[in-house]
Tab-separated table of C-alpha atoms in Angstrom:
chain	number	residue	atom	x	y	z
K	26	ASP	CA	-3.937	10.870	5.226
K	27	ALA	CA	-6.691	8.323	4.631
K	28	GLY	CA	-5.681	7.518	1.064
K	29	VAL	CA	-8.150	6.553	-1.639
K	30	ILE	CA	-11.189	4.866	-0.127
K	31	GLN	CA	-13.248	2.313	-2.000
K	32	SER	CA	-16.415	0.533	-1.001
K	33	PRO	CA	-17.428	-2.149	-0.803
K	34	ARG	CA	-14.206	-4.153	-0.606
K	35	HIS	CA	-15.992	-7.284	-1.775
K	36	GLU	CA	-19.241	-7.702	-3.680
K	37	VAL	CA	-20.996	-10.893	-4.699
K	38	THR	CA	-24.070	-10.550	-6.839
K	39	GLU	CA	-26.157	-12.477	-9.288
K	40	MET	CA	-26.216	-11.971	-13.011
K	41	GLY	CA	-28.642	-9.251	-14.020
K	42	GLN	CA	-28.363	-7.275	-10.808
K	43	GLU	CA	-27.174	-3.690	-10.609
K	44	VAL	CA	-23.797	-3.120	-8.991
K	45	THR	CA	-22.508	0.211	-7.701
K	46	LEU	CA	-18.899	0.707	-6.729
K	47	ARG	CA	-17.864	3.790	-4.798
K	48	CYS	CA	-14.686	5.801	-4.526
K	49	LYS	CA	-13.530	8.694	-2.403
K	50	PRO	CA	-10.303	10.230	-3.770
K	51	ILE	CA	-7.600	11.787	-1.657
K	52	SER	CA	-8.705	15.203	-0.483
K	53	GLY	CA	-7.410	17.936	-2.777
K	54	HIS	CA	-6.826	15.615	-5.729
K	55	ASN	CA	-8.418	16.793	-8.948
K	56	SER	CA	-8.102	13.704	-11.149
K	57	LEU	CA	-9.763	10.346	-10.641
K	58	PHE	CA	-9.294	7.105	-12.527
K	59	TRP	CA	-11.193	3.816	-12.645
K	60	TYR	CA	-9.265	0.659	-13.600
K	61	ARG	CA	-10.299	-2.978	-13.903
K	62	GLN	CA	-7.966	-5.917	-13.227
K	63	THR	CA	-8.571	-9.402	-14.599
K	64	MET	CA	-6.314	-12.394	-15.090
K	65	MET	CA	-6.833	-12.378	-18.831
K	66	ARG	CA	-6.489	-8.687	-19.598
K	67	GLY	CA	-4.470	-7.351	-16.675
K	68	LEU	CA	-5.047	-3.761	-15.555
K	69	GLU	CA	-7.141	-1.667	-17.909
K	70	LEU	CA	-8.149	1.966	-17.676
K	71	LEU	CA	-11.913	2.331	-17.866
K	72	ILE	CA	-12.464	6.056	-17.474
K	73	TYR	CA	-10.900	9.119	-15.911
K	74	PHE	CA	-12.145	12.446	-14.662
K	75	ASN	CA	-10.437	15.788	-14.316
K	76	ASN	CA	-12.137	18.381	-12.099
K	77	ASN	CA	-15.224	16.125	-11.973
K	78	VAL	CA	-15.541	16.063	-15.767
K	79	PRO	CA	-15.148	12.772	-17.676
K	80	ILE	CA	-12.174	13.172	-20.001
K	81	ASP	CA	-11.824	9.778	-21.629
K	82	ASP	CA	-14.299	6.910	-21.308
K	83	SER	CA	-13.026	4.924	-24.270
K	84	GLY	CA	-12.065	2.089	-21.957
K	85	MET	CA	-15.584	1.507	-20.709
K	86	PRO	CA	-16.425	-1.911	-22.128
K	87	GLU	CA	-20.049	-1.309	-23.065
K	88	ASP	CA	-23.188	0.615	-22.286
K	89	ARG	CA	-23.850	-1.474	-19.217
K	90	PHE	CA	-21.043	0.458	-17.532
K	91	SER	CA	-21.442	4.050	-16.411
K	92	ALA	CA	-19.432	6.324	-14.142
K	93	LYS	CA	-20.213	9.591	-12.447
K	94	MET	CA	-18.384	12.120	-10.329
K	95	PRO	CA	-20.984	14.444	-8.826
K	96	ASN	CA	-18.418	16.274	-6.708
K	97	ALA	CA	-14.707	16.372	-5.979
K	98	SER	CA	-14.912	13.835	-3.181
K	99	PHE	CA	-17.046	11.064	-4.636
K	100	SER	CA	-17.321	8.889	-7.707
K	101	THR	CA	-19.367	5.849	-8.643
K	102	LEU	CA	-18.962	3.109	-11.194
K	103	LYS	CA	-22.214	1.341	-12.002
K	104	ILE	CA	-22.822	-1.880	-13.888
K	105	GLN	CA	-26.391	-2.544	-14.960
K	106	PRO	CA	-27.139	-5.329	-15.654
K	107	SER	CA	-24.125	-7.228	-14.384
K	108	GLU	CA	-22.755	-10.329	-16.129
K	109	PRO	CA	-20.348	-13.044	-14.974
K	110	ARG	CA	-17.625	-11.688	-17.271
K	111	ASP	CA	-17.659	-8.473	-15.239
K	112	SER	CA	-16.064	-10.361	-12.350
K	113	ALA	CA	-12.800	-8.565	-11.615
K	114	VAL	CA	-11.050	-6.274	-9.167
K	115	TYR	CA	-11.979	-2.649	-9.761
K	116	PHE	CA	-9.495	-0.001	-8.656
K	117	CYS	CA	-9.970	3.686	-8.197
K	118	ALA	CA	-6.957	6.003	-8.263
K	119	SER	CA	-6.496	9.730	-7.849
K	120	SER	CA	-3.788	12.263	-8.623
K	121	LEU	CA	-3.203	15.796	-7.499
K	122	SER	CA	-3.547	18.199	-10.356
K	123	GLY	CA	-3.820	16.272	-13.565
K	124	THR	CA	-0.300	17.027	-14.694
K	125	ARG	CA	1.262	14.650	-17.148
K	126	GLY	CA	3.337	11.960	-15.461
K	127	GLU	CA	1.923	12.637	-12.036
K	128	THR	CA	1.786	9.853	-9.463
K	129	GLN	CA	-1.540	8.074	-9.231
K	130	TYR	CA	-2.537	6.788	-5.797
K	131	PHE	CA	-4.571	3.618	-5.833
K	132	GLY	CA	-7.281	2.460	-3.507
K	133	PRO	CA	-7.422	-1.119	-2.176
K	134	GLY	CA	-9.884	-2.177	-4.863
K	135	THR	CA	-13.321	-3.761	-4.934
K	136	ARG	CA	-13.371	-7.467	-5.708
K	137	LEU	CA	-16.543	-8.166	-7.684
K	138	LEU	CA	-17.940	-11.634	-8.300
K	139	VAL	CA	-20.981	-11.986	-10.526
K	140	LEU	CA	-22.604	-15.414	-10.322
V	18	ALA	CA	-1.180	2.873	-29.384
V	19	GLN	CA	1.208	2.466	-26.507
V	20	SER	CA	1.916	-0.929	-24.986
V	21	VAL	CA	3.986	-2.444	-22.209
V	22	THR	CA	5.498	-5.917	-22.184
V	23	GLN	CA	6.719	-7.697	-19.095
V	24	PRO	CA	8.160	-10.914	-20.518
V	25	ASP	CA	8.464	-12.771	-17.216
V	26	ILE	CA	5.176	-13.874	-15.672
V	27	HIS	CA	6.893	-15.420	-12.645
V	28	ILE	CA	10.363	-14.980	-11.202
V	29	THR	CA	11.817	-16.862	-8.252
V	30	VAL	CA	14.774	-15.384	-6.391
V	31	SER	CA	16.563	-16.448	-3.245
V	32	GLU	CA	16.473	-14.067	-0.331
V	33	GLY	CA	19.538	-11.859	-0.420
V	34	ALA	CA	20.087	-12.338	-4.143
V	35	SER	CA	19.883	-9.583	-6.711
V	36	LEU	CA	16.784	-8.981	-8.794
V	37	GLU	CA	16.031	-7.621	-12.229
V	38	LEU	CA	12.506	-7.389	-13.641
V	39	ARG	CA	12.216	-6.606	-17.312
V	40	CYS	CA	9.928	-4.097	-18.964
V	41	ASN	CA	9.736	-3.081	-22.603
V	42	TYR	CA	7.422	-0.431	-23.951
V	43	SER	CA	6.128	0.768	-27.260
V	44	TYR	CA	5.428	4.435	-27.485
V	45	GLY	CA	5.577	7.134	-30.118
V	46	ALA	CA	7.139	9.897	-28.058
V	47	THR	CA	9.044	10.397	-24.850
V	48	PRO	CA	7.248	8.184	-22.365
V	49	TYR	CA	6.480	8.583	-18.730
V	50	LEU	CA	7.427	5.274	-17.119
V	51	PHE	CA	6.385	3.837	-13.786
V	52	TRP	CA	6.882	0.789	-11.630
V	53	TYR	CA	4.151	-0.167	-9.175
V	54	VAL	CA	4.025	-2.985	-6.642
V	55	GLN	CA	0.902	-4.828	-5.529
V	56	SER	CA	0.879	-6.962	-2.401
V	57	PRO	CA	-1.826	-9.622	-2.103
V	58	GLY	CA	-5.252	-8.089	-1.554
V	59	GLN	CA	-3.852	-4.579	-1.713
V	60	GLY	CA	-3.889	-1.693	-4.113
V	61	LEU	CA	-0.912	-0.574	-6.152
V	62	GLN	CA	1.912	1.413	-4.633
V	63	LEU	CA	4.327	3.491	-6.686
V	64	LEU	CA	7.956	2.357	-6.460
V	65	LEU	CA	9.483	4.900	-8.833
V	66	LYS	CA	8.908	6.827	-12.027
V	67	TYR	CA	10.858	8.410	-14.848
V	68	PHE	CA	10.080	11.130	-17.334
V	69	SER	CA	13.256	13.128	-17.833
V	70	GLY	CA	16.776	13.688	-16.588
V	71	ASP	CA	19.045	11.020	-15.195
V	72	THR	CA	18.156	7.689	-16.749
V	73	LEU	CA	18.874	5.816	-13.509
V	74	VAL	CA	16.006	6.401	-11.117
V	75	GLN	CA	15.983	5.603	-7.422
V	76	GLY	CA	12.800	4.549	-5.729
V	77	ILE	CA	11.457	3.389	-2.419
V	78	LYS	CA	12.369	0.140	-0.657
V	79	GLY	CA	15.828	0.065	-2.262
V	80	PHE	CA	14.613	-0.315	-5.841
V	81	GLU	CA	16.050	1.402	-8.880
V	82	ALA	CA	15.273	1.365	-12.582
V	83	GLU	CA	17.182	2.346	-15.681
V	84	PHE	CA	15.619	3.903	-18.747
V	85	LYS	CA	17.275	2.830	-21.999
V	86	ARG	CA	15.739	4.614	-24.955
V	87	SER	CA	17.672	2.582	-27.536
V	88	GLN	CA	16.232	-0.638	-26.142
V	89	SER	CA	12.798	0.770	-25.214
V	90	SER	CA	13.323	-0.709	-21.784
V	91	PHE	CA	12.805	0.308	-18.183
V	92	ASN	CA	14.076	-2.587	-16.069
V	93	LEU	CA	13.646	-2.668	-12.313
V	94	ARG	CA	16.514	-3.781	-10.091
V	95	LYS	CA	17.298	-4.416	-6.475
V	96	PRO	CA	20.728	-5.537	-5.225
V	97	SER	CA	19.448	-7.743	-2.408
V	98	VAL	CA	15.848	-8.880	-2.038
V	99	HIS	CA	14.008	-9.455	1.204
V	100	TRP	CA	11.151	-11.884	1.825
V	101	SER	CA	8.826	-8.887	2.107
V	102	ASP	CA	9.498	-8.054	-1.553
V	103	ALA	CA	7.332	-10.975	-2.652
V	104	ALA	CA	4.508	-9.340	-4.613
V	105	GLU	CA	3.238	-8.536	-8.079
V	106	TYR	CA	5.176	-5.864	-9.966
V	107	PHE	CA	3.709	-3.757	-12.730
V	108	CYS	CA	5.430	-1.579	-15.274
V	109	ALA	CA	3.319	1.208	-16.776
V	110	VAL	CA	3.608	3.939	-19.370
V	111	GLY	CA	1.806	7.259	-19.422
V	112	PRO	CA	0.663	8.543	-22.774
V	113	TYR	CA	1.955	11.790	-24.193
V	114	SER	CA	-0.450	14.629	-24.349
V	115	GLY	CA	-0.375	18.363	-24.441
V	116	GLY	CA	-1.441	18.522	-20.864
V	117	GLY	CA	-3.895	17.171	-18.391
V	118	ALA	CA	-4.240	13.896	-16.640
V	119	ASP	CA	-3.920	10.678	-18.540
V	120	GLY	CA	-4.532	7.110	-17.593
V	121	LEU	CA	-1.733	4.579	-17.503
V	122	THR	CA	-1.153	1.548	-19.711
V	123	PHE	CA	0.056	-1.364	-17.609
V	124	GLY	CA	1.994	-4.498	-18.400
V	125	LYS	CA	0.536	-7.843	-17.330
V	126	GLY	CA	2.746	-7.942	-14.278
V	127	THR	CA	5.561	-10.130	-12.924
V	128	HIS	CA	4.905	-12.275	-9.890
V	129	LEU	CA	7.977	-12.316	-7.646
V	130	ILE	CA	8.545	-15.288	-5.393
V	131	ILE	CA	11.249	-15.181	-2.721
V	132	GLN	CA	12.878	-18.435	-1.665
V	133	PRO	CA	14.296	-18.621	1.860
């Protein structure tokens, strides 16, 4: 079992550039979550999908952030344009069937630094 | 809105000593409660979870947690810590809903340091 795969593991970019983070959930999992981790705010849910459909994006900080899930095995989180305050670790997680209380399996994260 | 408080930012424990990490939550219904561990540079791994039944829950790596509704707490314990337990520990609550997946609300985490 490969687990949740995220790429890239590290990203350094300059302010104003577009950043795309990628996630491959565990095969057979129907729910996918994007979280952001910062020192100040801790772990925050940004958005989650169930069966490729966005269910709740209320955690997305602003219009510069967008997320897509074109199929069951791939999701992207895009920041355009990026700003230094977007520097954080971004985690993707997946769960099996979207049942309440189900275990979420986390990827290793993408560490983003915006200069 | 739900919230999770982990009052201890850092805890230092001697190897072999017992451990208790505190977690308090605010939630309007029966919560789903989780403890995750994060090793440096790694993602989060589930230690244990509770949503019904016996209020004392056993998890992996020798950890357990007790749900106390009257105190709105879900403290994590281990009788004897090992140096490999040094990590960041997160308590989380899952929101109530009629069904479907829901994201988790996390506490700020407790950084566990193990002294030799």
